[in-house]
Coordinates of N, CA, C and O in Angstrom, one line a residue:
X451 N 138.4 73.9 121.8 CA 138.3 75.3 121.7 C 138.7 75.8 120.4 O 138.1 76.8 119.9
X452 N 139.6 75.2 119.7 CA 140.0 75.6 118.4 C 138.8 75.6 117.4 O 138.7 76.4 116.5
X453 N 138.0 74.6 117.5 CA 136.9 74.4 116.6 C 135.8 75.4 116.9 O 135.0 75.7 116.0
X454 N 135.8 76.0 118.0 CA 134.8 77.0 118.4 C 135.1 78.4 117.9 O 134.3 79.2 117.7
X455 N 136.4 78.7 117.8 CA 136.8 80.0 117.4 C 136.2 80.5 116.0 O 135.7 81.6 115.9
X456 N 136.3 79.6 115.0 CA 135.7 80.1 113.7 C 134.2 80.3 113.8 O 133.6 81.2 113.3
X457 N 133.5 79.5 114.6 CA 132.1 79.6 114.8 C 131.8 80.9 115.6 O 130.9 81.6 115.2
X458 N 132.5 81.2 116.6 CA 132.3 82.4 117.4 C 132.6 83.6 116.5 O 131.8 84.6 116.5
X459 N 133.7 83.6 115.7 CA 134.0 84.7 114.8 C 132.8 84.9 113.8 O 132.4 86.1 113.5
X460 N 132.3 83.9 113.2 CA 131.2 84.0 112.3 C 130.0 84.6 112.9 O 129.3 85.4 112.4
X461 N 129.7 84.1 114.1 CA 128.5 84.7 114.9 C 128.7 86.2 115.1 O 127.7 86.9 115.0
X462 N 129.9 86.6 115.5 CA 130.1 88.0 115.8 C 129.9 88.8 114.5 O 129.3 89.9 114.5
X463 N 130.4 88.3 113.4 CA 130.3 89.0 112.1 C 128.8 89.1 111.7 O 128.3 90.1 111.3
X464 N 128.1 88.0 111.8 CA 126.6 88.0 111.5 C 125.8 88.9 112.4 O 124.9 89.6 111.9
X465 N 126.2 89.0 113.7 CA 125.5 89.9 114.6 C 125.8 91.4 114.2 O 124.8 92.2 114.2
X466 N 127.0 91.7 113.8 CA 127.3 93.0 113.3 C 126.5 93.4 112.1 O 126.0 94.5 111.9
X467 N 126.4 92.4 111.1 CA 125.7 92.7 109.9 C 124.2 92.9 110.2 O 123.6 93.8 109.6
X468 N 123.7 92.2 111.1 CA 122.3 92.3 111.5 C 122.0 93.7 112.2 O 121.0 94.3 112.0
X469 N 123.0 94.2 112.9 CA 122.8 95.4 113.6 C 122.7 96.6 112.6 O 121.9 97.5 112.8
X470 N 123.5 96.6 111.6 CA 123.5 97.7 110.6 C 122.4 97.5 109.6 O 121.9 98.4 109.1
X471 N 122.1 96.2 109.2 CA 121.1 95.9 108.3 C 121.3 96.4 106.9 O 122.3 97.0 106.6
X472 N 120.4 96.1 106.0 CA 120.5 96.5 104.6 C 120.1 98.0 104.5 O 119.5 98.6 105.4
X473 N 120.5 98.6 103.4 CA 120.2 100.0 103.1 C 118.6 100.1 103.1 O 118.0 99.3 102.4
X474 N 118.1 101.1 103.7 CA 116.6 101.3 103.7 C 116.2 101.8 102.3 O 116.9 102.4 101.6
X475 N 114.9 101.5 102.0 CA 114.3 102.0 100.8 C 113.6 103.3 101.1 O 113.0 103.5 102.2
X476 N 113.6 104.3 100.1 CA 112.8 105.5 100.3 C 112.0 105.7 99.0 O 112.5 105.6 97.9
X477 N 110.7 105.7 99.2 CA 109.7 105.9 98.0 C 109.5 107.3 97.7 O 109.7 108.2 98.6
X478 N 109.0 107.6 96.5 CA 108.6 109.0 96.2 C 107.7 109.6 97.2 O 106.7 109.0 97.6
X479 N 108.0 110.8 97.6 CA 107.2 111.5 98.6 C 107.4 111.1 100.0 O 106.9 111.7 101.0
X480 N 108.3 110.2 100.2 CA 108.6 109.7 101.6 C 109.9 110.4 102.1 O 110.8 110.7 101.4
X481 N 109.9 110.6 103.5 CA 111.1 111.1 104.1 C 111.8 109.9 104.8 O 111.2 108.9 105.2
X482 N 113.1 110.1 104.9 CA 113.9 109.1 105.6 C 115.0 109.8 106.4 O 115.4 110.9 106.1
X483 N 115.4 109.2 107.5 CA 116.5 109.7 108.3 C 117.7 108.9 108.1 O 117.7 107.7 108.1
X484 N 118.9 109.6 107.8 CA 120.1 108.9 107.6 C 121.2 109.4 108.5 O 121.3 110.6 108.8
X485 N 122.0 108.5 109.0 CA 123.2 108.9 109.8 C 124.4 109.1 108.8 O 124.3 108.6 107.6
X486 N 125.4 109.7 109.2 CA 126.6 109.9 108.4 C 127.1 108.5 107.9 O 127.1 107.6 108.6
X487 N 127.4 108.5 106.6 CA 127.8 107.3 105.8 C 126.8 106.3 105.6 O 127.0 105.2 105.0
X488 N 125.5 106.5 106.0 CA 124.4 105.6 105.7 C 123.9 105.9 104.3 O 123.8 107.1 103.9
X489 N 123.4 104.8 103.6 CA 122.9 104.9 102.2 C 121.5 104.5 102.2 O 121.1 103.5 102.9
X490 N 120.7 105.1 101.4 CA 119.3 104.7 101.1 C 119.1 104.4 99.7 O 119.8 105.0 98.8
X491 N 118.3 103.4 99.4 CA 118.0 103.0 98.0 C 116.7 103.6 97.6 O 115.7 103.5 98.4
X492 N 116.6 104.2 96.4 CA 115.3 104.8 96.0 C 114.5 103.6 95.4 O 114.8 103.0 94.5
X493 N 113.3 103.4 96.0 CA 112.4 102.3 95.6 C 112.0 102.5 94.2 O 111.7 103.6 93.7
X494 N 112.0 101.4 93.4 CA 111.6 101.4 92.0 C 112.6 102.0 91.1 O 112.3 102.3 89.9
X495 N 113.9 102.2 91.5 CA 114.9 102.7 90.6 C 116.2 102.1 91.0 O 116.3 101.4 92.0
X496 N 117.3 102.6 90.3 CA 118.6 102.1 90.7 C 119.3 103.2 91.5 O 120.5 103.1 91.8
X497 N 118.6 104.3 91.8 CA 119.2 105.4 92.6 C 119.5 105.1 94.0 O 118.8 104.3 94.7
X498 N 120.6 105.7 94.4 CA 121.1 105.6 95.8 C 121.5 106.9 96.3 O 122.1 107.7 95.5
X499 N 121.3 107.2 97.6 CA 121.7 108.5 98.2 C 122.4 108.1 99.5 O 122.0 107.3 100.3
X500 N 123.6 108.7 99.6 CA 124.4 108.5 100.8 C 124.7 109.8 101.5 O 125.1 110.8 100.8
X501 N 124.5 109.9 102.8 CA 124.8 111.1 103.6 C 126.3 111.0 103.9 O 126.7 110.1 104.7
X502 N 127.1 111.8 103.3 CA 128.5 111.7 103.4 C 129.0 112.4 104.6 O 129.8 111.9 105.4
X503 N 128.6 113.7 104.8 CA 129.1 114.5 106.0 C 128.3 115.7 106.2 O 127.6 116.1 105.3
X504 N 128.4 116.3 107.3 CA 127.8 117.6 107.6 C 128.7 118.5 108.4 O 129.5 118.0 109.2
X505 N 128.7 119.8 108.1 CA 129.4 120.8 108.8 C 128.4 121.8 109.3 O 127.7 122.4 108.5
X506 N 128.2 121.8 110.6 CA 127.1 122.6 111.2 C 127.6 123.8 111.9 O 128.3 123.7 113.0
X507 N 127.4 125.0 111.4 CA 127.8 126.2 112.1 C 126.6 127.0 112.5 O 126.7 128.3 112.7
X508 N 125.4 126.4 112.6 CA 124.2 127.1 113.0 C 124.4 127.6 114.4 O 125.1 127.0 115.3
X509 N 123.8 128.8 114.7 CA 123.9 129.3 116.1 C 123.3 128.4 117.1 O 122.1 127.9 116.9
X510 N 124.0 128.0 118.1 CA 123.4 127.1 119.2 C 122.2 127.7 119.8 O 122.0 128.9 119.9
X511 N 121.3 126.8 120.2 CA 120.0 127.2 120.8 C 120.2 128.0 122.1 O 119.5 128.9 122.4
X512 N 121.3 127.7 122.8 CA 121.5 128.4 124.1 C 122.6 129.5 124.0 O 123.3 129.7 124.9
X513 N 122.6 130.2 122.8 CA 123.6 131.2 122.6 C 123.0 132.4 121.9 O 121.9 132.2 121.2
X514 N 123.6 133.5 121.9 CA 123.2 134.7 121.1 C 124.3 134.9 120.1 O 125.5 135.0 120.4
X515 N 123.9 134.9 118.8 CA 124.8 135.0 117.7 C 124.5 136.2 116.8 O 123.4 136.6 116.7
X516 N 125.6 136.7 116.2 CA 125.4 137.8 115.2 C 124.8 137.3 113.9 O 124.0 137.9 113.3
X517 N 125.2 136.1 113.5 CA 124.7 135.5 112.3 C 124.0 134.1 112.6 O 124.4 133.5 113.7
X518 N 123.1 133.7 111.8 CA 122.4 132.4 112.0 C 123.3 131.2 111.7 O 123.1 130.1 112.3
X519 N 124.3 131.3 110.9 CA 125.1 130.2 110.5 C 124.4 129.3 109.5 O 123.3 129.6 109.1
X520 N 124.9 128.2 109.2 CA 124.3 127.2 108.3 C 124.8 125.8 108.5 O 125.8 125.6 109.1
X521 N 124.0 124.9 108.1 CA 124.4 123.5 108.1 C 124.7 123.1 106.6 O 123.8 123.2 105.8
X522 N 125.9 122.7 106.4 CA 126.3 122.3 105.0 C 126.3 120.7 105.0 O 127.0 120.1 105.8
X523 N 125.6 120.2 104.0 CA 125.5 118.7 103.9 C 126.0 118.2 102.6 O 125.6 118.8 101.6
X524 N 126.8 117.2 102.6 CA 127.3 116.6 101.4 C 126.6 115.2 101.2 O 126.5 114.4 102.1
X525 N 126.0 115.0 100.0 CA 125.3 113.8 99.6 C 126.1 113.2 98.4 O 126.5 113.9 97.5
X526 N 126.1 111.9 98.4 CA 126.7 111.1 97.2 C 125.5 110.5 96.6 O 124.8 109.7 97.2
X527 N 125.2 110.9 95.3 CA 124.1 110.4 94.5 C 124.7 109.4 93.5 O 125.6 109.8 92.8
X528 N 124.1 108.3 93.3 CA 124.6 107.3 92.4 C 123.4 106.5 91.8 O 122.3 106.5 92.4
X529 N 123.7 105.7 90.8 CA 122.7 104.9 90.2 C 122.7 104.8 88.7 O 123.5 104.0 88.2
X530 N 122.0 105.6 88.0 CA 121.8 105.5 86.6 C 123.0 106.1 85.8 O 123.0 105.9 84.6
X531 N 123.8 106.9 86.4 CA 125.0 107.5 85.7 C 126.1 107.5 86.6 O 126.2 106.9 87.7
X532 N 127.1 108.4 86.2 CA 128.3 108.5 87.1 C 127.9 109.1 88.5 O 127.0 110.0 88.5
X533 N 128.4 108.6 89.5 CA 128.1 109.1 90.9 C 128.6 110.6 91.0 O 129.5 111.0 90.3
X534 N 127.8 111.4 91.7 CA 128.2 112.8 92.0 C 127.9 113.2 93.4 O 127.0 112.7 94.0
X535 N 128.8 114.0 93.9 CA 128.6 114.6 95.2 C 128.0 115.9 95.1 O 128.4 116.8 94.3
X536 N 126.9 116.2 95.9 CA 126.3 117.5 95.8 C 126.3 118.0 97.3 O 126.3 117.3 98.2
X537 N 126.4 119.4 97.4 CA 126.4 120.1 98.6 C 125.1 120.9 98.8 O 124.8 121.6 97.9
X538 N 124.5 120.7 99.9 CA 123.3 121.4 100.2 C 123.5 122.2 101.5 O 124.2 121.8 102.4
X539 N 122.9 123.4 101.5 CA 123.0 124.3 102.7 C 121.6 124.4 103.3 O 120.7 125.0 102.7
X540 N 121.5 123.8 104.5 CA 120.2 123.7 105.1 C 119.8 125.1 105.6 O 120.6 125.8 106.2
X541 N 118.6 125.5 105.3 CA 118.1 126.8 105.6 C 118.3 127.9 104.6 O 117.9 129.0 104.7
X542 N 118.9 127.5 103.5 CA 119.1 128.4 102.3 C 118.7 127.7 101.1 O 118.5 126.5 101.0
X543 N 118.4 128.4 100.0 CA 118.1 127.9 98.7 C 119.4 127.6 98.0 O 120.3 128.4 98.0
X544 N 119.6 126.5 97.2 CA 118.7 125.4 97.1 C 118.9 124.4 98.2 O 120.1 124.2 98.7
X545 N 117.9 123.7 98.7 CA 118.1 122.6 99.6 C 117.7 121.3 98.9 O 117.4 120.3 99.6
X546 N 117.7 121.4 97.6 CA 117.4 120.2 96.8 C 118.5 119.8 95.9 O 119.4 120.6 95.6
X547 N 118.5 118.5 95.6 CA 119.5 118.0 94.7 C 118.8 117.1 93.7 O 117.9 116.3 94.1
X548 N 119.2 117.1 92.4 CA 118.6 116.2 91.4 C 119.6 115.3 90.9 O 120.8 115.7 90.8
X549 N 119.2 114.1 90.5 CA 120.1 113.1 89.9 C 119.3 112.1 89.2 O 118.4 111.4 89.8
X550 N 119.5 112.0 87.9 CA 118.8 110.9 87.1 C 117.3 110.9 87.2 O 116.7 109.8 87.4
X551 N 116.7 112.0 87.3 CA 115.2 112.1 87.4 C 114.7 112.0 88.8 O 113.5 112.1 89.1
X552 N 115.6 112.0 89.8 CA 115.3 111.9 91.2 C 115.5 113.3 91.8 O 116.4 114.0 91.4
X553 N 114.7 113.7 92.7 CA 114.8 115.0 93.4 C 114.8 114.7 94.9 O 113.8 114.1 95.5
X554 N 115.8 115.2 95.6 CA 116.0 115.0 97.0 C 115.9 116.4 97.7 O 116.5 117.3 97.2
X555 N 115.3 116.5 98.8 CA 115.2 117.7 99.6 C 115.6 117.5 101.0 O 115.1 116.6 101.7
X556 N 116.6 118.2 101.5 CA 117.1 118.1 102.9 C 116.1 119.0 103.7 O 115.9 120.1 103.4
X557 N 115.4 118.4 104.7 CA 114.4 119.1 105.5 C 114.9 119.3 106.9 O 114.3 120.2 107.5
X558 N 115.8 118.6 107.4 CA 116.3 118.8 108.8 C 117.6 118.1 109.1 O 118.0 117.1 108.4
X559 N 118.4 118.7 110.0 CA 119.6 118.1 110.5 C 119.5 118.2 112.0 O 119.5 119.3 112.6
X560 N 119.5 117.1 112.6 CA 119.3 117.0 114.1 C 120.6 116.3 114.7 O 121.2 115.5 114.0
X561 N 120.9 116.6 115.9 CA 120.3 117.5 116.8 C 120.7 119.0 116.4 O 121.8 119.2 115.9
X562 N 119.9 119.9 116.8 CA 120.2 121.3 116.6 C 121.4 121.7 117.5 O 121.4 121.2 118.7
X563 N 122.3 122.5 117.1 CA 123.5 122.7 117.9 C 123.1 123.4 119.3 O 122.2 124.1 119.4
X564 N 123.9 123.0 120.3 CA 123.9 123.6 121.6 C 125.3 123.7 122.1 O 126.2 123.2 121.5
X565 N 125.5 124.3 123.3 CA 126.8 124.3 123.8 C 127.2 123.0 124.5 O 128.3 122.8 124.9
X566 N 126.3 122.1 124.6 CA 126.5 120.7 125.1 C 127.3 119.9 124.1 O 127.2 120.2 122.9
X567 N 128.0 118.9 124.5 CA 128.7 118.0 123.5 C 127.7 117.5 122.4 O 126.6 117.2 122.7
X568 N 128.1 117.6 121.2 CA 127.2 117.2 120.1 C 127.1 115.7 119.9 O 128.0 114.9 120.3
X569 N 125.9 115.3 119.4 CA 125.6 113.9 119.1 C 125.9 113.7 117.6 O 126.1 114.6 116.8
X570 N 125.8 112.5 117.2 CA 125.9 112.1 115.8 C 124.8 112.8 115.0 O 123.7 112.7 115.3
X571 N 125.2 113.5 113.9 CA 124.1 114.1 113.0 C 123.2 113.1 112.4 O 123.6 112.0 112.0
X572 N 121.9 113.5 112.3 CA 120.9 112.7 111.7 C 120.2 113.6 110.7 O 119.5 114.6 111.1
X573 N 120.3 113.3 109.4 CA 119.7 114.0 108.3 C 118.3 113.5 108.0 O 118.2 112.3 107.8
X574 N 117.4 114.4 107.9 CA 116.1 114.0 107.3 C 116.0 114.5 105.9 O 116.2 115.6 105.6
X575 N 115.8 113.5 105.0 CA 115.9 113.7 103.6 C 114.6 113.2 103.0 O 114.1 112.2 103.3
X576 N 114.0 114.0 102.1 CA 112.7 113.7 101.4 C 113.0 113.4 100.0 O 113.6 114.2 99.3
X577 N 112.5 112.2 99.5 CA 112.6 111.9 98.1 C 111.4 112.6 97.5 O 110.3 112.1 97.5
X578 N 111.6 113.8 97.0 CA 110.5 114.7 96.6 C 109.8 114.2 95.3 O 108.5 114.4 95.2
X579 N 110.4 113.7 94.3 CA 109.8 113.2 93.1 C 110.7 112.3 92.3 O 111.9 112.3 92.4
X580 N 110.0 111.6 91.4 CA 110.7 110.7 90.5 C 110.1 111.0 89.1 O 108.9 110.9 89.0
X581 N 110.9 111.5 88.2 CA 110.3 111.8 86.8 C 110.7 110.7 85.9 O 111.7 110.0 86.1
X582 N 109.8 110.5 84.9 CA 110.1 109.3 84.0 C 111.1 109.7 82.9 O 111.3 110.7 82.5

């Protein structure tokens, strides 16, 4: 049994790594969905974008509100220079962030709020352009 413990531990670790997988690539003009703390690699560059957190105060679908509210999204951009955190407000200008010739556009944050218990936020991010 002692000789099986290291093998079982290794298999559990490998299974966990396979579940999360490598960071997905996002090409110019392509959209990608990221969960909180998930990172994407920009194809053909050293750029990386990480969905750090979201604060969602949008009016729930099943409610009447005086104001529309907003979804505030923090991204960590890194690669060609010092890493920087940028904050985007979904539904307001600007919804884009630039970093090292890369342009990212936040297009959606799902699920849209309701009075039901919320699910894990899923950000749709478009790699709008890469400049030389």
